[in-house]
Coordinates of C-alpha atoms in Angstrom, one line a residue:
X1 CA 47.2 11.6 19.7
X2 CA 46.7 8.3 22.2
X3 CA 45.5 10.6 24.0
X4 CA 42.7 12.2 21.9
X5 CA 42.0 8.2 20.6
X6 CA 41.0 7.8 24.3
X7 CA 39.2 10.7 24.9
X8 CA 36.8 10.7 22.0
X9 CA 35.8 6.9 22.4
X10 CA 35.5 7.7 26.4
X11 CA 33.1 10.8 25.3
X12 CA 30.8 9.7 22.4
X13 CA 31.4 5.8 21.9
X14 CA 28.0 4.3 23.0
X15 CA 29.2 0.5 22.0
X16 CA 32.7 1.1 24.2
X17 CA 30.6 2.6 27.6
X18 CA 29.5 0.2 30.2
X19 CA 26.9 0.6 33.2
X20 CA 27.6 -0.7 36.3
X21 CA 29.5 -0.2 39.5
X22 CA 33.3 1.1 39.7
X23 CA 35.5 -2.0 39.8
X24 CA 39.5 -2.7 40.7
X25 CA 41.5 -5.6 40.6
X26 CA 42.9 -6.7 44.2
X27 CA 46.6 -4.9 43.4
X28 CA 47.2 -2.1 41.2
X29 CA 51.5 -0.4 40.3
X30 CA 51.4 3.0 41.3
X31 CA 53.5 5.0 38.7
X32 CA 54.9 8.5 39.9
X33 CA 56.3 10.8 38.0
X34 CA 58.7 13.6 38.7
X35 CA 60.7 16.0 37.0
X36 CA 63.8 13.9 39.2
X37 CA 62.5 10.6 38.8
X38 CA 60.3 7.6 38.3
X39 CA 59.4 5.5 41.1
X40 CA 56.7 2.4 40.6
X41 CA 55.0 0.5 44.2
X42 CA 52.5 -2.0 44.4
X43 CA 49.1 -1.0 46.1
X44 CA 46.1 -3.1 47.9
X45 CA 43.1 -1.4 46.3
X46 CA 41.0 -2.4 48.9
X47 CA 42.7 0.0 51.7
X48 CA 44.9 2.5 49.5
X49 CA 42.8 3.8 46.9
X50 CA 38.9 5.0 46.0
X51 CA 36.9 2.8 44.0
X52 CA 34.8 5.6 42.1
X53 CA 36.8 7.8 39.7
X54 CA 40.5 5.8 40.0
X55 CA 41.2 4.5 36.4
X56 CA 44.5 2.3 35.6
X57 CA 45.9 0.9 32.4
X58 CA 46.2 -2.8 31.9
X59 CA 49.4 -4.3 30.1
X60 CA 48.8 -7.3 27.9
X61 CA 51.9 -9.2 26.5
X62 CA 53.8 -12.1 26.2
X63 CA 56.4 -13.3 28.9
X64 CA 58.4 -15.2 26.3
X65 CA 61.2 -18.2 27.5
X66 CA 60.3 -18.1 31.3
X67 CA 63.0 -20.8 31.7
X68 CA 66.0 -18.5 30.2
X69 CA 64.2 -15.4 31.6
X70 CA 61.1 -14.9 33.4
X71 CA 60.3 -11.1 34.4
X72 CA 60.0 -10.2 37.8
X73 CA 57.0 -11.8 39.5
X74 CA 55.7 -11.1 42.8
X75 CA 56.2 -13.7 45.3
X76 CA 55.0 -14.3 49.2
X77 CA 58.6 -14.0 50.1
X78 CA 59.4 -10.2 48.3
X79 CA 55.4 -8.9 48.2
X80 CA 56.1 -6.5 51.6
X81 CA 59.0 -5.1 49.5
X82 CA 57.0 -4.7 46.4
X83 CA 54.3 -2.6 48.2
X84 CA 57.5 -0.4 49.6
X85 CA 59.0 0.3 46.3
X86 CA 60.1 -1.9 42.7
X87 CA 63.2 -1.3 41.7
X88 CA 63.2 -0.1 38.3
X89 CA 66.1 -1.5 36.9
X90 CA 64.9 -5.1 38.2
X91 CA 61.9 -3.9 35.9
X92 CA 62.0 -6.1 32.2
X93 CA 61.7 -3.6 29.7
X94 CA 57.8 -4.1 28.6
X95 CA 57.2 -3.2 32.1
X96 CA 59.1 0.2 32.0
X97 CA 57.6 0.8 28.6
X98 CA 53.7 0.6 29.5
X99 CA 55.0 2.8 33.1
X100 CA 56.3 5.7 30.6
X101 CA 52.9 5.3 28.7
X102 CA 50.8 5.1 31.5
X103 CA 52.6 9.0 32.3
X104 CA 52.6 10.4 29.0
X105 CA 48.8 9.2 29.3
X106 CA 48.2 10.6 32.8
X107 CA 47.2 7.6 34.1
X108 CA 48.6 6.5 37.8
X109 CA 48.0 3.1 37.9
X110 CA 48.8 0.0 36.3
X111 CA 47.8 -3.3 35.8
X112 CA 50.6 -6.4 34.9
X113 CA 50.0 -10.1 35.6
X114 CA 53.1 -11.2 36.8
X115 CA 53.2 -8.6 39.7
X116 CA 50.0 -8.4 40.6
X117 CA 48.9 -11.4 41.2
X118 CA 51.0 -13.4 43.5
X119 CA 52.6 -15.7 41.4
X120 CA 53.7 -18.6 43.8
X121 CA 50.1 -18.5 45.6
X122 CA 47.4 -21.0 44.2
X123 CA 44.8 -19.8 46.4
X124 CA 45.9 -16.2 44.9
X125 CA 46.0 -17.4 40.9
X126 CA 42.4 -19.4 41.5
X127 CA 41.0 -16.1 43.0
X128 CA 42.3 -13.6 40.6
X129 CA 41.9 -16.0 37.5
X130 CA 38.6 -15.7 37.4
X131 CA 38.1 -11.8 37.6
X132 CA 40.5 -11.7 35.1
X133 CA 37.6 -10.5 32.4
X134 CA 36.8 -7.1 34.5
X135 CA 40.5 -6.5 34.9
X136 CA 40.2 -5.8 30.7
X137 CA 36.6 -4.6 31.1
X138 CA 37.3 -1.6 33.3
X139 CA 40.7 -0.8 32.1
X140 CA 40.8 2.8 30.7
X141 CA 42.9 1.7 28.1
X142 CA 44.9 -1.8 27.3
X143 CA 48.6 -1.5 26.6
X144 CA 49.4 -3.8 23.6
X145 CA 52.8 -5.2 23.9
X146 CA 52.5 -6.2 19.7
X147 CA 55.9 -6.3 18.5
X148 CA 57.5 -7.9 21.8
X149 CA 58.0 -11.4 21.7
X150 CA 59.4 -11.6 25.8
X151 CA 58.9 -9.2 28.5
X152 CA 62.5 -8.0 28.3
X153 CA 61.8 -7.0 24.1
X154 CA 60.2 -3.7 25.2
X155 CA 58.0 -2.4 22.9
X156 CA 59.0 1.8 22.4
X157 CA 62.1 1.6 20.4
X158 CA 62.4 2.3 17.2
X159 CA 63.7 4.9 14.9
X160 CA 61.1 7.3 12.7
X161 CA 64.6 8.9 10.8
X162 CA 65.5 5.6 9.4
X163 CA 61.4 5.2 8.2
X164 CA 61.3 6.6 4.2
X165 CA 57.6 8.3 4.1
X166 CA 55.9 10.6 2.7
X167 CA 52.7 12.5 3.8
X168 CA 49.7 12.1 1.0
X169 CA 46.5 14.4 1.4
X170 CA 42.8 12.4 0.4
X171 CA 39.1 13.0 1.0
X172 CA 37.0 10.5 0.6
X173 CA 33.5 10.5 -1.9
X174 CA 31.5 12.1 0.9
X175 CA 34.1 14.9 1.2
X176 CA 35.0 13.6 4.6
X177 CA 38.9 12.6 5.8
X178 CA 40.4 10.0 7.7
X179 CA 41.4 12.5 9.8
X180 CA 40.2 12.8 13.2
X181 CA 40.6 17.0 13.2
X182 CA 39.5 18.8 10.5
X183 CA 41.9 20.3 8.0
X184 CA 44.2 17.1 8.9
X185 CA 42.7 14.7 5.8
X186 CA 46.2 13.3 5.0
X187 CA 47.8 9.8 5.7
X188 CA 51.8 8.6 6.1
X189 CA 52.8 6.1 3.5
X190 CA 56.5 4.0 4.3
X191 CA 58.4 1.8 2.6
X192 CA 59.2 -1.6 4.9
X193 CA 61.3 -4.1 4.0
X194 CA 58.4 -6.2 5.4
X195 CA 55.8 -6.2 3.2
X196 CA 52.5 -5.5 5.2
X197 CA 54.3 -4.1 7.5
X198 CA 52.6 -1.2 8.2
X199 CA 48.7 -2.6 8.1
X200 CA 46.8 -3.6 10.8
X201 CA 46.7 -7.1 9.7
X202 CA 50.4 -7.6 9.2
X203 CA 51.0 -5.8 12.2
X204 CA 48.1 -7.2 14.9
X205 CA 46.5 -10.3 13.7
X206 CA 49.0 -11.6 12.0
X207 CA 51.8 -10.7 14.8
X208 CA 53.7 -13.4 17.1
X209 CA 51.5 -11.5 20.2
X210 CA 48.2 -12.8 18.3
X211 CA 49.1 -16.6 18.9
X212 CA 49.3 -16.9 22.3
X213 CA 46.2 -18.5 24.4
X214 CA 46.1 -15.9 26.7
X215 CA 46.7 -12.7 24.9
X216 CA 43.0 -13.9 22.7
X217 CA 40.7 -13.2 26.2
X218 CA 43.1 -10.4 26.9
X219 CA 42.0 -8.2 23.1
X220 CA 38.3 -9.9 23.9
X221 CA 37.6 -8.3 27.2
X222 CA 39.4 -5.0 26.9
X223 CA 37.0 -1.4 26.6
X224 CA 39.9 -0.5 24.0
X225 CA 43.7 -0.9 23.2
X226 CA 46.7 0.3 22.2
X227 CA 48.6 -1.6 19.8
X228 CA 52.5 -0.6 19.8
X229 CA 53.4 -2.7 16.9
X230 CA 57.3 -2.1 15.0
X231 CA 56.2 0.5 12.6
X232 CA 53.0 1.8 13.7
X233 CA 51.1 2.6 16.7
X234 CA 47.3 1.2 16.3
X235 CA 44.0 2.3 18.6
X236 CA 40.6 -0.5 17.9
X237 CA 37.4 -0.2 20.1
X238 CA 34.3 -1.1 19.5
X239 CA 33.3 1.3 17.4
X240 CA 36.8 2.8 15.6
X241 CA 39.8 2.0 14.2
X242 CA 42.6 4.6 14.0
X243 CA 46.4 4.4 13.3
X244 CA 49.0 7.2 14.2
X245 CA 49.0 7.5 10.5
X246 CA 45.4 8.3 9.7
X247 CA 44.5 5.8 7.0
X248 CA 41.1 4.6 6.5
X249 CA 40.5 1.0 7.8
X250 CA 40.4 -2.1 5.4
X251 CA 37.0 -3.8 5.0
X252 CA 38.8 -6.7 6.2
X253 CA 40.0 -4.9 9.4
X254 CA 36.2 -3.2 9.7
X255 CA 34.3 -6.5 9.0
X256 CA 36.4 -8.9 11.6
X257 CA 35.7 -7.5 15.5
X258 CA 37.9 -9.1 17.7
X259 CA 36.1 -7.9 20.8
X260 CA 33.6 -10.1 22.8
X261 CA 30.1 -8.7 22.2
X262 CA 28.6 -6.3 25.1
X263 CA 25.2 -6.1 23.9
X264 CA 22.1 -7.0 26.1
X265 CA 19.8 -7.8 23.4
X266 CA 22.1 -10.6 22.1
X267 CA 20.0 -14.0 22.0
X268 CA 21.8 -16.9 23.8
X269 CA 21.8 -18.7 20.3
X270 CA 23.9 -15.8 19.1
X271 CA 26.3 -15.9 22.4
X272 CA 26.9 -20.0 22.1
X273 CA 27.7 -19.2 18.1
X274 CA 29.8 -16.9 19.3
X275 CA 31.6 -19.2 22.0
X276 CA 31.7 -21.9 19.0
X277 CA 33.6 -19.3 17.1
X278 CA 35.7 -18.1 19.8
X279 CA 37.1 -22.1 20.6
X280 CA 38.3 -22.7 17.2
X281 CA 40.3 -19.4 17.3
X282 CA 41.4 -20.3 21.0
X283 CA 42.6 -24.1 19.4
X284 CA 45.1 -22.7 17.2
X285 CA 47.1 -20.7 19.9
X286 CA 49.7 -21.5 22.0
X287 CA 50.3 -22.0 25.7
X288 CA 53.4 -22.0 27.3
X289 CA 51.6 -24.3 30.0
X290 CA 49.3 -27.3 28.8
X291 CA 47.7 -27.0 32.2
X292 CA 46.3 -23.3 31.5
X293 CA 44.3 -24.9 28.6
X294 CA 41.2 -24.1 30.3
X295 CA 42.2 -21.1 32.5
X296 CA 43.1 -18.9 29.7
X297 CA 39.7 -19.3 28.4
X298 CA 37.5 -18.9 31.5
X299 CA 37.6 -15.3 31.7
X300 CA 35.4 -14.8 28.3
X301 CA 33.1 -17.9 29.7
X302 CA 32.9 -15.4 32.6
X303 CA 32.2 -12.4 30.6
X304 CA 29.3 -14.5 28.5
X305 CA 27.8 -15.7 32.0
X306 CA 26.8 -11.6 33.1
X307 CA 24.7 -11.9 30.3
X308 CA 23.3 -15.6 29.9
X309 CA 23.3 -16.6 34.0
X310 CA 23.9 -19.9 32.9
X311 CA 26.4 -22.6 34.4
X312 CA 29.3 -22.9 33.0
X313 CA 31.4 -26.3 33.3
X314 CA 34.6 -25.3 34.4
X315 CA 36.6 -28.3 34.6
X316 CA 35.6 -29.4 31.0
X317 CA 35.2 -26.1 29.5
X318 CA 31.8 -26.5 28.2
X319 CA 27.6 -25.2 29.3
X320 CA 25.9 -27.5 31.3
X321 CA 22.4 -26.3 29.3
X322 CA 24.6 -26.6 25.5
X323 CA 26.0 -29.8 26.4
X324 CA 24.0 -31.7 24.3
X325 CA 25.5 -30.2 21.6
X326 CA 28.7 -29.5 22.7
X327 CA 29.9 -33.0 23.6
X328 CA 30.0 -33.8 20.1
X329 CA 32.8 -31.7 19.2
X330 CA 35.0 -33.6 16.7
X331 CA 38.4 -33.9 15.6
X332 CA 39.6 -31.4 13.3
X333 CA 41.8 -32.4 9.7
X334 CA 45.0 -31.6 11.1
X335 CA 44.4 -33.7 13.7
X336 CA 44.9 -34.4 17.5
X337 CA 46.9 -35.9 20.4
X338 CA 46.8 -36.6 23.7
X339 CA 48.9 -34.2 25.7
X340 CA 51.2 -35.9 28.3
X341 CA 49.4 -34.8 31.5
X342 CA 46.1 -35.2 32.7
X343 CA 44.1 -31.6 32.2
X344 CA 40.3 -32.3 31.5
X345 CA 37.6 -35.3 31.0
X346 CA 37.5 -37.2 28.0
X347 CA 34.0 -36.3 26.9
X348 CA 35.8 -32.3 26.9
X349 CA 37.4 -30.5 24.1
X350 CA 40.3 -29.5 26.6
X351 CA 41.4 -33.5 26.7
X352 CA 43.3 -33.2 23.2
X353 CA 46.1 -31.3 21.8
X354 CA 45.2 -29.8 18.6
X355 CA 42.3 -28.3 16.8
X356 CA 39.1 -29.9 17.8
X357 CA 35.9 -28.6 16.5
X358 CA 33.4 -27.7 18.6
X359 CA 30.7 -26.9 15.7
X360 CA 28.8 -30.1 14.8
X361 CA 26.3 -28.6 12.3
X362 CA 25.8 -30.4 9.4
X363 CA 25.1 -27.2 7.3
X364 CA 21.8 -28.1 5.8
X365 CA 19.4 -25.7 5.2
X366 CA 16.5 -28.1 7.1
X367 CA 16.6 -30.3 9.3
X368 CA 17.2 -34.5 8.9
X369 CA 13.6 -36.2 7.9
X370 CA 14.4 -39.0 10.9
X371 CA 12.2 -41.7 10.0
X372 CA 8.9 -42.2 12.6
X373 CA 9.7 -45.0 14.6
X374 CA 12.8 -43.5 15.2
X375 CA 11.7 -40.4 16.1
X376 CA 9.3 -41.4 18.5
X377 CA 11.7 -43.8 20.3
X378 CA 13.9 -40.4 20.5
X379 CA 11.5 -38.9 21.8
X380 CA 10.5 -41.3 24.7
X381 CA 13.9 -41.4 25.5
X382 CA 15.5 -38.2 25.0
X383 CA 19.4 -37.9 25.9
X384 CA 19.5 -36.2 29.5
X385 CA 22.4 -35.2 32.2
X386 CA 21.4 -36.7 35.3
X387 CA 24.7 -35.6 37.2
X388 CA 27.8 -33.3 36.7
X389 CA 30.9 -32.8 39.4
X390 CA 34.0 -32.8 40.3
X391 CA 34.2 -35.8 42.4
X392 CA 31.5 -38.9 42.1
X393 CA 29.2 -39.3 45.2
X394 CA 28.9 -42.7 45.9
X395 CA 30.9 -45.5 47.1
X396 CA 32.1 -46.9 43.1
X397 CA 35.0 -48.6 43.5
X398 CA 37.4 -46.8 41.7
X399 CA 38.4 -43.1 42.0
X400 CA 35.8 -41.0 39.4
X401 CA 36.7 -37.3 38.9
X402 CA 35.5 -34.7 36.2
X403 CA 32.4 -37.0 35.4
X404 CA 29.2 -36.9 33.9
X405 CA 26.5 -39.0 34.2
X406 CA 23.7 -39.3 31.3
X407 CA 20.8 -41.3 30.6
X408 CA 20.1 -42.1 27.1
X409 CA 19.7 -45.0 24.6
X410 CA 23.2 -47.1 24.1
X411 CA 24.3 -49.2 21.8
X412 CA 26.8 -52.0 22.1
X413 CA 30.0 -52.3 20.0
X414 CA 31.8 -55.6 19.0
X415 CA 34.1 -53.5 16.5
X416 CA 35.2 -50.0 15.4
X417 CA 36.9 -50.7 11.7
X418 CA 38.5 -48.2 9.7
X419 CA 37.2 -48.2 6.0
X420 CA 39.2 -45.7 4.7
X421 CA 42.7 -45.6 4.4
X422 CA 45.2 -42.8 6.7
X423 CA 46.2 -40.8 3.8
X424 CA 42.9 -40.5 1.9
X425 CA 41.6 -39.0 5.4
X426 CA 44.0 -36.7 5.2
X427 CA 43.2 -34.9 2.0
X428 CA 39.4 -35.6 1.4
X429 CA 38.1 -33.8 -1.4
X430 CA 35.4 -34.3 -4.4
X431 CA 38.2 -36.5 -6.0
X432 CA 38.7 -38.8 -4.0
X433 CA 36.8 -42.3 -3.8
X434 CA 35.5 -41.5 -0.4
X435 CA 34.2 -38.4 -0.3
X436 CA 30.8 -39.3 0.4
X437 CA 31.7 -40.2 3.4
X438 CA 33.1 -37.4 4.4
X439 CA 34.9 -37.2 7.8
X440 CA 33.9 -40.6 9.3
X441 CA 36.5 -42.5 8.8
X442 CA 35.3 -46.0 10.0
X443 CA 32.3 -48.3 10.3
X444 CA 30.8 -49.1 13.3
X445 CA 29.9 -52.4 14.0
X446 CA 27.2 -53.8 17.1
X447 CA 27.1 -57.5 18.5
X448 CA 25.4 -59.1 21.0
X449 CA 26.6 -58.4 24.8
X450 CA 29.3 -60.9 25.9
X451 CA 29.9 -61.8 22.2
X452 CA 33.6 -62.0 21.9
X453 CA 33.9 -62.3 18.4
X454 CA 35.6 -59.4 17.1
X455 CA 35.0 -59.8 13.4
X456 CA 32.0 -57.7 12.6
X457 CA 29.1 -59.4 11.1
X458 CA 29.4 -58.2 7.2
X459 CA 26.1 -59.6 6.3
X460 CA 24.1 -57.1 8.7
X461 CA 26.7 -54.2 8.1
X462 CA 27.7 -50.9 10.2
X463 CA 24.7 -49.8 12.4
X464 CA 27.0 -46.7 12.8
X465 CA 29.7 -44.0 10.3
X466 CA 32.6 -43.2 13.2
X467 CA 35.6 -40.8 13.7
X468 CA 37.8 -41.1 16.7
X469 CA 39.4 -38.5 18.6
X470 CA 43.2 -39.9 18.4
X471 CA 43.5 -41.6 14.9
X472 CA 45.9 -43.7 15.6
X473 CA 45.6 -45.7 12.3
X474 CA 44.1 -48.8 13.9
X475 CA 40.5 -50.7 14.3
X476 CA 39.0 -51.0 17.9
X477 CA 37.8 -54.3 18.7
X478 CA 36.5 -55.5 22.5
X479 CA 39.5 -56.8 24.1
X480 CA 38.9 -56.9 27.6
X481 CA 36.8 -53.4 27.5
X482 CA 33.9 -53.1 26.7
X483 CA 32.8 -50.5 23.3
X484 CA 29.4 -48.6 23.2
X485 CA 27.6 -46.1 21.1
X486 CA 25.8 -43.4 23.4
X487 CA 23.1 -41.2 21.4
X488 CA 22.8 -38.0 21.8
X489 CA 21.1 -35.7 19.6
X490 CA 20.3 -36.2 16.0
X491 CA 20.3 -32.3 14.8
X492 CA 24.0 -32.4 14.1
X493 CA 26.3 -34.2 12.0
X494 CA 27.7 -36.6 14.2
X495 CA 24.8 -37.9 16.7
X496 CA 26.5 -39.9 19.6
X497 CA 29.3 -41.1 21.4
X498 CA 31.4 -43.7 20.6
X499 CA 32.5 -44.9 24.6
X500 CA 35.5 -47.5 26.2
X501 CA 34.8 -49.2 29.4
X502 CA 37.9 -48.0 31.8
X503 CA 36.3 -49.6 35.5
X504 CA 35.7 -53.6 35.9
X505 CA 33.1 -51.7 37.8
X506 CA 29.6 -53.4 36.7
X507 CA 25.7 -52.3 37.4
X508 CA 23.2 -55.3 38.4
X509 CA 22.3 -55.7 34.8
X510 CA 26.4 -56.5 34.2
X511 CA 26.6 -53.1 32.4
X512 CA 29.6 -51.5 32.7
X513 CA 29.2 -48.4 34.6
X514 CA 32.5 -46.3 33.6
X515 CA 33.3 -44.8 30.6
X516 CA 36.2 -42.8 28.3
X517 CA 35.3 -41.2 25.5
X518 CA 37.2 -42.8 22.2
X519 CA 35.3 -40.9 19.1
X520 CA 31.8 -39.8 17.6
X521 CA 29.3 -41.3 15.2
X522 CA 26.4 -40.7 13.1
X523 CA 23.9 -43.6 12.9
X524 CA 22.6 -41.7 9.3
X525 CA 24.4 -42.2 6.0
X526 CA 24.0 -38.3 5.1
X527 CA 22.3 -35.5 6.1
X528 CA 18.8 -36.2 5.2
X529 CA 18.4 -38.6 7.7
X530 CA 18.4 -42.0 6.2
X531 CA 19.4 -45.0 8.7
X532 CA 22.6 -47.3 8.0
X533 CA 20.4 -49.9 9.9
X534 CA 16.6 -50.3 10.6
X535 CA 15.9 -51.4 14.2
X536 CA 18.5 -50.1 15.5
X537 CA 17.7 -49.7 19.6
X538 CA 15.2 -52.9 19.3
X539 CA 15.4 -53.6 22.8
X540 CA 15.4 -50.0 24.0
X541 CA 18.6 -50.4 26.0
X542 CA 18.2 -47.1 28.3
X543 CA 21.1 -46.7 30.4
X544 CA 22.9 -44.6 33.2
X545 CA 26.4 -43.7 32.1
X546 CA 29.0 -42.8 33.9
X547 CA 31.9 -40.6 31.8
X548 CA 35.1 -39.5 33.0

């Protein structure tokens, strides 16, 4: 049957095939099969094995509680005894599972994480991490571990005597079956004491194996897989669906692809919707590490480069030629933290714990009317990156990592005040008193530089609508940093950057030069584009700004 599955999508699936050179990851398992005995060895592709014509399986599942039980991982201290021989009974039982599937498939060689990369080696992880997306590309097949929570679950076992069923024949309107054969237009239906049990969605999507951060690039990437779920064995590619049961795919299943698209003709739009789309799934998962926040994602940024050769940010997770748009993600309703070690820039999505948006449309069917002095000042001083790295080069006093640098108009802040109350933030909706504000949660108040009054000058009023990043329930008022508004872009619903001082570091104008990202804000009351305040940037203040 998996067989077959394979076979037919290898043969006639246009969307599933590929062009291109063969390609192998750096170490492969070598199963062997005998009538006597099973014996499994790591391999260096590179020297042991032929590039054209080899194909391997690739395992994807999840490790589980790596403190109470991590499965075997190879190490620089036992890799010369893992390319002599693995002992199978130091084997977790996932891993002996996808070896007996890789025979009854007829395919040699197989692909796990944990031994073939060398888990103690950072040199090794970097190097392998990001090749990660053709691991899944040029898999034959990827073994689903579904129903196992932890490596040692294995995924095999289970009972078809104890299942009730009962074998219903169909045709469909057309006169075709769900069948693959014909003459074979019949499907199983079981009873389960789990309800959903047995569908796709139950079973995949809705399965403990779908909430981990790494297991989303690892169903994205892969050619096909093989879903060994508790009741039910389940096949998606590109262009099928099939179950070991037969039944015709939901519209649901049909309608919701999980793969990332291969297509040529995709428009880069299209591909950045589709990364947009991709973060707020990615958001909701889990990681065992906090640290693998962005490394668990590259291998899809990866994938989308071979198509849009465009740079991709990889410390902050973002597209250096989208970052206009994408540094005004915003904090999601349920909320978001800081996590408690260092892992990415303020001004990146990969800062904060929780589910931050990365959309900032403001789903109208036009764009904003931006009033003409305005526009023209935004126009003769349009937002621009003027430097990007890893490390600052120049002599600032103070160590400056994961920064950008931008040039744009900037506002100063005395105050950042919240207007409406915790709770009602919490459950906005067209009952509520402040629903026309929708997700800005504060008013943003401006003052003249050095000004340290902190009580914001009613009379005037907000120049700026805000939302922070970490609502902690309190206003931000100047006290001893400095507060600015940096614009952006004014296509989406938030339009700048709401920015703390974090350097006593100063230019020759007394500007602060180093920045933390604190929230967004919109300098419009709504979407059509009308101002909070007229002359807002009267003295044009165009600055270079530093964010870390």
């Amino acid at each position: 049957m998996m067989k077959n599955w394979i076979s037919v999508c290898t043969s006639s699936h246009k969307e599933c095939s590929f062009s291109g050179q063969s390609w192998l990851p750096t170490r492969l398992l070598e199963v062997n099969q005998t009538p006597e005995s099973q014996s499994i060895r790591l391999v260096e592709t590179s020297t042991n094995l032929p590039t054209k014509g080899c194909q391997y399986a690739a395992l994807s599942h999840m490790w589980g509680d790596t403190t109470v039980s991590p499965p075997l991982r190879t190490t620089t201290a036992n890799i010369s005894q893992h390319f002599y021989n693995i002992s199978l009974d130091d084997l977790p039982r996932n891993f002996t599972d996808a070896a007996r599937v890789c025979v009854a498939l007829g395919i040699r060689y197989l692909w796990i994480d944990s031994l073939c990369i060398i888990q103690d080696s950072t040199e090794d992880w970097k190097y392998e991490a990001v090749l990660m997306h053709l691991v899944y590309r040029h898999a034959l097949v990827t073994i689903a571990a579904t129903s196992a929570t932890s490596s040692h679950d294995g995924f095999l076992q289970r009972s078809l005597d104890t299942i009730s069923a009962v074998k219903v024949a169909y045709a469909s309107g057309d006169g075709s079956s769900g069948a693959s054969k014909p003459g074979q237009s019949y499907f199983i239906a079981s009873w389960s004491d789990k309800p959903g049990d047995g569908d796709r969605l139950y079973s995949v999507d809705c399965s403990k194996w779908n909430t981990r951060g790494w297991t989303l690039q690892e169903r994205s990437l892969s050619t096909r897989i093989i879903h060994f779920c508790r009741k039910k064995i389940f096949y998606e590619c590109r262009q099928s669906l099939w179950s070991e049961e037969n039944e015709i795919a939901s519209e649901v299943d049909v309608s919701i692809s999980p793969f990332w698209p291969r297509r040529s003709d995709m428009s880069r739009d299209e591909l950045y919707r589709r990364w947009e789309l991709v973060l707020a799934l990615y958001s909701t998962r889990d990681l065992t590490k906090g640290t693998d926040k962005l490394v668990a994602i590259e291998s899809i940024a990866q994938e989308m480069m071979t198509t849009t050769k465009e740079e991709y940010v990889r410390f902050a997770g973002m597209w250096l030629p989208n970052l206009w748009k994408e540094l005004l993600w915003y904090r999601g309703p349920s909320g978001l933290s800081q996590p408690d070690h260092y892992r990415a820039p303020s001004w990146s999505w990969a800062s904060v714990d929780g589910q931050p948006i990365s959309s900032n449309s403001i789903l109208a069917s036009k764009p904003r009317s931006i009033p003409k002095d305005l526009s023209s000042l935004f126009l003769r001083h349009p937002f621009e990156v003027v430097g990007l790295g890893e490390h600052y080069p120049s002599s600032v006093p103070t160590s400056i990592i994961n920064y950008i640098e931008i040039r744009t108009l900037a506002k100063h802040v005395s105050v950042i005040k919240r207007v409406m109350p915790f709770e009602e933030s919490q459950r906005i909706d067209s009952t509520s008193q402040y629903f026309w504000r929708g997700f800005f949660t504060h008013d943003v108040f401006t003052g003249e530089w050095g000004d340290q009054n902190t009580e914001p000058p009613r009379e005037q009023g907000p120049f700026a609508h805000g939302r922070l990043d970490i609502d902690n329930k309190r206003d931000i008022a100047e006290n001893g940093e400095a507060l600015i508004y940096a614009h952006v872009n004014v296509t989406g619903r938030a339009t700048g950057l709401l920015l703390e001082s974090c350097s006593e570091s100063k230019g020759a104008d007394g500007f602060p030069r180093v920045w933390r990202r604190v929230g967004v804000a919109s300098l419009f009351v709504d979407r059509t584009g009308k101002v909070l305040l007229g002359n807002i940037f009267n003295n044009e203040l165009l600055q270079d700004i530093i964010i870390i």
